[in-house]
Amino acid sequence: MKTAKKSQNADRWLTLLQVVVGLAVLAGLLWIAARLLGYARARAGYRQIATAYTAAASQPEQEGQGAPAAAGSLTVDFAALQAQYPDAAAWLQMDDLPRISYPVMHAADNSYYLRRAPDGSHSESGSLFADAFNTAVTDPYVLVYGHHMQDGSMFAGLLAYQDEDFYRSGSGCFTLYTPDGVRRYQIFAVQFADDASPLYSLGFVNDEAFGAFLQQVKAGSLYDTGVAVSQEDQVLSLSTCATVSGEGKLVVTAKYIGGE
């Protein structure tokens, strides 16, 4: 009799364990499906924005597809873009990473666009956004943030620049389109950082301090790009997580080299 009861209890525990495991697997599958759906919606949303407000934009689905973006190849209708998305301050397009072609938002709070699309709706992909400390994309030092998404979207592609061969195989440049014109930038440093890095300090007491900061950035690069920089340069950094789990940062820093 006791043996029969023990067997029944064992069967109940086994059934319960199977149910728990099954529910855990189902929850995991639902989470993955929700993430994939979120990625797809974010990509579709940005494609719609590009189609509606830009011309001659290359929107490849996978990294490496399509020809590198040509300097000044994009036309952005900022009047229409800002009428729909008032916080849109610029449009960023990378020469060597044609998949990175997005509006750059700017809000008074750095957390606002962290998990929001340009229209303010929730999005795990978030938006590219300039630091709240910046007043304009022409500030001496501008910092732009973007997520490292698992599907390779947003700023995930920037990790390619940790490879010196990748940098040297392309132009090492990107374009920032603004309501006031087109601004070209040349990358001069690529480095890993943490939240305490001087790269995230945007205030400088004088030009000399700014110049010293730039030399520190250049010296900390993973490799020597051969691009000189000085306190007279206007500089822009692109920051993303070094891993999809959010550990560490990768920062690509460039200087203004001209515009239209």
Short mmCIF file of C-alpha atoms in Angstrom, two decimals:
data_model
loop_
_atom_site.label_atom_id
_atom_site.label_comp_id
_atom_site.label_asym_id
_atom_site.label_seq_id
_atom_site.Cartn_x
_atom_site.Cartn_y
_atom_site.Cartn_z
CA MET A 1 0.00 0.00 0.00
CA LYS A 2 2.78 2.43 0.93
CA THR A 3 4.62 1.56 -2.26
CA ALA A 4 1.50 2.38 -4.30
CA LYS A 5 1.10 5.77 -2.55
CA LYS A 6 4.75 6.59 -3.09
CA SER A 7 4.36 5.74 -6.76
CA GLN A 8 1.28 7.96 -7.03
CA ASN A 9 3.10 10.84 -5.32
CA ALA A 10 6.06 10.40 -7.63
CA ASP A 11 3.76 10.46 -10.63
CA ARG A 12 2.09 13.66 -9.37
CA TRP A 13 5.47 15.36 -8.86
CA LEU A 14 6.62 14.25 -12.29
CA THR A 15 3.44 15.58 -13.87
CA LEU A 16 3.80 18.86 -11.98
CA LEU A 17 7.44 19.15 -13.08
CA GLN A 18 6.45 18.49 -16.69
CA VAL A 19 3.78 21.19 -16.48
CA VAL A 20 6.22 23.70 -14.96
CA VAL A 21 8.88 22.93 -17.58
CA GLY A 22 6.29 23.14 -20.34
CA LEU A 23 5.07 26.52 -19.11
CA ALA A 24 8.65 27.78 -18.83
CA VAL A 25 9.40 26.68 -22.40
CA LEU A 26 6.17 28.28 -23.62
CA ALA A 27 6.98 31.53 -21.80
CA GLY A 28 10.46 31.51 -23.36
CA LEU A 29 9.07 30.97 -26.83
CA LEU A 30 6.52 33.74 -26.35
CA TRP A 31 9.29 36.10 -25.15
CA ILE A 32 11.42 35.29 -28.20
CA ALA A 33 8.43 35.76 -30.51
CA ALA A 34 7.64 39.11 -28.89
CA ARG A 35 11.26 40.25 -29.31
CA LEU A 36 11.35 39.21 -32.95
CA LEU A 37 8.04 40.94 -33.58
CA GLY A 38 9.36 44.06 -31.89
CA TYR A 39 12.49 44.03 -34.08
CA ALA A 40 10.38 43.60 -37.20
CA ARG A 41 8.06 46.44 -36.23
CA ALA A 42 10.99 48.75 -35.49
CA ARG A 43 12.65 47.98 -38.83
CA ALA A 44 9.38 48.51 -40.67
CA GLY A 45 8.81 51.79 -38.83
CA TYR A 46 12.21 53.16 -39.78
CA ARG A 47 11.78 52.02 -43.39
CA GLN A 48 8.51 53.95 -43.51
CA ILE A 49 10.19 57.07 -42.12
CA ALA A 50 13.03 56.79 -44.64
CA THR A 51 10.59 56.28 -47.51
CA ALA A 52 8.43 59.22 -46.46
CA TYR A 53 11.12 61.79 -45.66
CA THR A 54 14.30 60.87 -47.55
CA ALA A 55 15.29 60.29 -51.16
CA ALA A 56 17.97 57.98 -52.61
CA ALA A 57 18.35 56.18 -49.28
CA SER A 58 19.80 52.66 -49.29
CA GLN A 59 17.91 50.40 -46.88
CA PRO A 60 19.50 46.91 -47.15
CA GLU A 61 18.10 44.19 -44.93
CA GLN A 62 21.44 42.66 -43.95
CA GLU A 63 24.82 44.02 -43.04
CA GLY A 64 27.05 44.27 -46.10
CA GLN A 65 24.26 44.44 -48.66
CA GLY A 66 24.16 47.37 -51.01
CA ALA A 67 26.92 49.73 -52.08
CA PRO A 68 28.51 52.04 -49.50
CA ALA A 69 26.64 55.30 -49.11
CA ALA A 70 28.11 58.13 -51.16
CA ALA A 71 28.84 61.48 -49.53
CA GLY A 72 25.79 63.72 -49.68
CA SER A 73 23.75 61.06 -51.49
CA LEU A 74 20.69 61.52 -49.30
CA THR A 75 18.08 64.25 -49.44
CA VAL A 76 16.08 64.75 -46.24
CA ASP A 77 12.82 66.69 -46.17
CA PHE A 78 13.34 68.24 -42.74
CA ALA A 79 10.26 70.46 -42.93
CA ALA A 80 8.02 67.41 -43.27
CA LEU A 81 10.13 65.25 -40.93
CA GLN A 82 10.08 67.79 -38.09
CA ALA A 83 6.39 68.51 -38.61
CA GLN A 84 5.73 64.85 -37.83
CA TYR A 85 8.62 64.32 -35.38
CA PRO A 86 9.51 67.66 -33.75
CA ASP A 87 12.48 66.22 -31.86
CA ALA A 88 14.28 65.10 -35.05
CA ALA A 89 17.51 67.12 -35.03
CA ALA A 90 19.43 65.40 -37.83
CA TRP A 91 19.77 62.30 -39.99
CA LEU A 92 22.85 60.08 -39.71
CA GLN A 93 24.13 57.96 -42.59
CA MET A 94 27.31 55.85 -42.41
CA ASP A 95 29.37 55.42 -45.58
CA ASP A 96 30.73 51.97 -44.73
CA LEU A 97 27.64 50.69 -42.89
CA PRO A 98 24.71 51.56 -45.19
CA ARG A 99 22.27 49.91 -42.80
CA ILE A 100 22.94 52.75 -40.33
CA SER A 101 20.73 55.45 -41.78
CA TYR A 102 18.41 56.87 -39.12
CA PRO A 103 16.98 60.11 -37.77
CA VAL A 104 18.75 61.51 -34.71
CA MET A 105 16.39 62.69 -32.01
CA HIS A 106 17.07 65.23 -29.26
CA ALA A 107 15.12 65.62 -26.02
CA ALA A 108 15.65 67.28 -22.66
CA ASP A 109 16.00 63.86 -20.99
CA ASN A 110 18.47 61.20 -22.14
CA SER A 111 16.11 58.45 -21.05
CA TYR A 112 13.21 59.57 -23.23
CA TYR A 113 14.25 57.97 -26.54
CA LEU A 114 16.05 55.08 -24.89
CA ARG A 115 13.00 52.85 -25.44
CA ARG A 116 10.89 55.04 -27.70
CA ALA A 117 10.53 55.28 -31.46
CA PRO A 118 10.65 58.76 -33.06
CA ASP A 119 6.86 59.05 -32.66
CA GLY A 120 7.14 58.47 -28.90
CA SER A 121 5.67 54.97 -28.95
CA HIS A 122 7.35 52.18 -26.99
CA SER A 123 10.13 50.41 -28.87
CA GLU A 124 12.87 48.17 -27.49
CA SER A 125 15.07 49.38 -30.34
CA GLY A 126 14.64 52.97 -29.20
CA SER A 127 15.97 55.79 -31.37
CA LEU A 128 19.33 57.36 -32.07
CA PHE A 129 19.49 60.47 -29.90
CA ALA A 130 21.90 63.28 -29.13
CA ASP A 131 22.86 63.90 -25.50
CA ALA A 132 20.49 66.22 -23.66
CA PHE A 133 23.48 68.40 -22.71
CA ASN A 134 24.02 69.29 -26.37
CA THR A 135 22.25 72.38 -27.64
CA ALA A 136 22.94 71.83 -31.36
CA VAL A 137 24.69 69.34 -33.63
CA THR A 138 27.33 72.03 -34.18
CA ASP A 139 28.41 72.08 -30.51
CA PRO A 140 32.19 71.58 -30.07
CA TYR A 141 31.50 68.04 -28.85
CA VAL A 142 28.32 66.14 -29.69
CA LEU A 143 27.46 62.70 -28.35
CA VAL A 144 24.95 60.45 -30.11
CA TYR A 145 23.65 57.23 -28.52
CA GLY A 146 22.14 54.15 -30.12
CA HIS A 147 21.33 50.60 -29.03
CA HIS A 148 23.30 47.52 -30.00
CA MET A 149 20.34 45.41 -31.08
CA GLN A 150 20.51 41.63 -31.37
CA ASP A 151 19.08 41.72 -34.90
CA GLY A 152 21.98 43.94 -36.02
CA SER A 153 19.92 47.12 -36.24
CA MET A 154 20.51 50.60 -34.81
CA PHE A 155 24.20 51.02 -33.78
CA ALA A 156 25.09 47.29 -33.69
CA GLY A 157 27.09 47.70 -36.90
CA LEU A 158 29.54 50.08 -35.24
CA LEU A 159 31.28 47.06 -33.72
CA ALA A 160 32.76 46.44 -37.17
CA TYR A 161 35.09 49.39 -36.56
CA GLN A 162 36.98 47.52 -33.83
CA ASP A 163 38.65 45.78 -36.78
CA GLU A 164 41.35 48.04 -38.23
CA ASP A 165 41.13 46.26 -41.59
CA PHE A 166 37.44 47.15 -41.81
CA TYR A 167 38.21 50.80 -41.09
CA ARG A 168 40.93 50.95 -43.72
CA SER A 169 38.85 49.15 -46.34
CA GLY A 170 36.26 51.93 -46.38
CA SER A 171 36.10 55.71 -46.21
CA GLY A 172 35.92 55.88 -42.41
CA CYS A 173 33.42 58.71 -42.86
CA PHE A 174 29.77 59.43 -42.22
CA THR A 175 27.31 62.18 -43.05
CA LEU A 176 25.09 64.12 -40.70
CA TYR A 177 22.20 65.76 -42.53
CA THR A 178 20.71 68.74 -40.71
CA PRO A 179 18.07 71.39 -41.49
CA ASP A 180 20.97 73.80 -42.10
CA GLY A 181 22.99 71.60 -44.44
CA VAL A 182 25.13 68.51 -44.88
CA ARG A 183 28.02 67.83 -42.50
CA ARG A 184 30.79 65.30 -43.23
CA TYR A 185 32.80 63.59 -40.49
CA GLN A 186 36.03 61.54 -40.51
CA ILE A 187 36.51 58.90 -37.81
CA PHE A 188 39.77 59.40 -35.88
CA ALA A 189 39.34 57.09 -32.87
CA VAL A 190 37.57 53.84 -31.96
CA GLN A 191 37.66 52.61 -28.38
CA PHE A 192 35.98 50.64 -25.64
CA ALA A 193 34.79 52.62 -22.63
CA ASP A 194 32.64 52.53 -19.53
CA ASP A 195 30.10 54.98 -18.12
CA ALA A 196 32.84 56.79 -16.14
CA SER A 197 34.88 57.53 -19.27
CA PRO A 198 35.70 61.19 -20.09
CA LEU A 199 33.99 60.49 -23.42
CA TYR A 200 30.68 61.02 -21.61
CA SER A 201 31.69 64.39 -20.13
CA LEU A 202 30.52 67.13 -22.44
CA GLY A 203 31.57 70.24 -20.54
CA PHE A 204 35.06 71.76 -20.95
CA VAL A 205 36.41 74.73 -19.01
CA ASN A 206 38.40 76.10 -21.96
CA ASP A 207 39.83 75.28 -25.39
CA GLU A 208 42.99 73.84 -23.90
CA ALA A 209 41.00 71.37 -21.82
CA PHE A 210 39.03 70.39 -24.92
CA GLY A 211 42.26 69.89 -26.87
CA ALA A 212 43.72 67.73 -24.11
CA PHE A 213 40.53 65.66 -24.08
CA LEU A 214 40.77 65.07 -27.84
CA GLN A 215 44.38 63.95 -27.60
CA GLN A 216 43.37 61.56 -24.81
CA VAL A 217 40.62 60.16 -27.03
CA LYS A 218 43.01 59.70 -29.95
CA ALA A 219 45.63 58.05 -27.74
CA GLY A 220 43.00 55.62 -26.40
CA SER A 221 41.98 54.41 -29.85
CA LEU A 222 42.23 50.68 -30.58
CA TYR A 223 44.49 51.58 -33.50
CA ASP A 224 46.03 54.66 -35.05
CA THR A 225 43.72 55.91 -37.78
CA GLY A 226 46.30 58.42 -38.97
CA VAL A 227 43.74 61.22 -38.66
CA ALA A 228 44.97 64.28 -36.75
CA VAL A 229 42.67 66.23 -34.44
CA SER A 230 42.98 69.52 -32.53
CA GLN A 231 40.99 71.82 -30.27
CA GLU A 232 39.82 73.77 -33.32
CA ASP A 233 37.90 70.74 -34.61
CA GLN A 234 34.21 70.13 -34.06
CA VAL A 235 33.81 66.53 -32.87
CA LEU A 236 31.02 63.97 -32.72
CA SER A 237 31.02 60.59 -30.93
CA LEU A 238 28.74 57.64 -31.66
CA SER A 239 28.19 55.45 -28.60
CA THR A 240 26.68 51.98 -28.27
CA CYS A 241 26.92 48.97 -25.99
CA ALA A 242 29.86 46.69 -26.74
CA THR A 243 27.61 43.62 -26.38
CA VAL A 244 23.91 42.93 -26.79
CA SER A 245 23.78 42.29 -23.04
CA GLY A 246 24.86 45.87 -22.40
CA GLU A 247 28.33 45.21 -20.96
CA GLY A 248 30.77 48.02 -21.75
CA LYS A 249 30.59 50.62 -24.48
CA LEU A 250 32.09 51.09 -27.91
CA VAL A 251 32.61 54.71 -28.94
CA VAL A 252 33.45 55.86 -32.47
CA THR A 253 34.69 59.47 -32.53
CA ALA A 254 34.97 61.65 -35.62
CA LYS A 255 35.80 65.22 -36.58
CA TYR A 256 33.94 67.58 -38.90
CA ILE A 257 35.72 67.82 -42.27
CA GLY A 258 33.34 69.99 -44.29
CA GLY A 259 29.83 70.31 -45.60
CA GLU A 260 27.44 71.96 -47.96
#
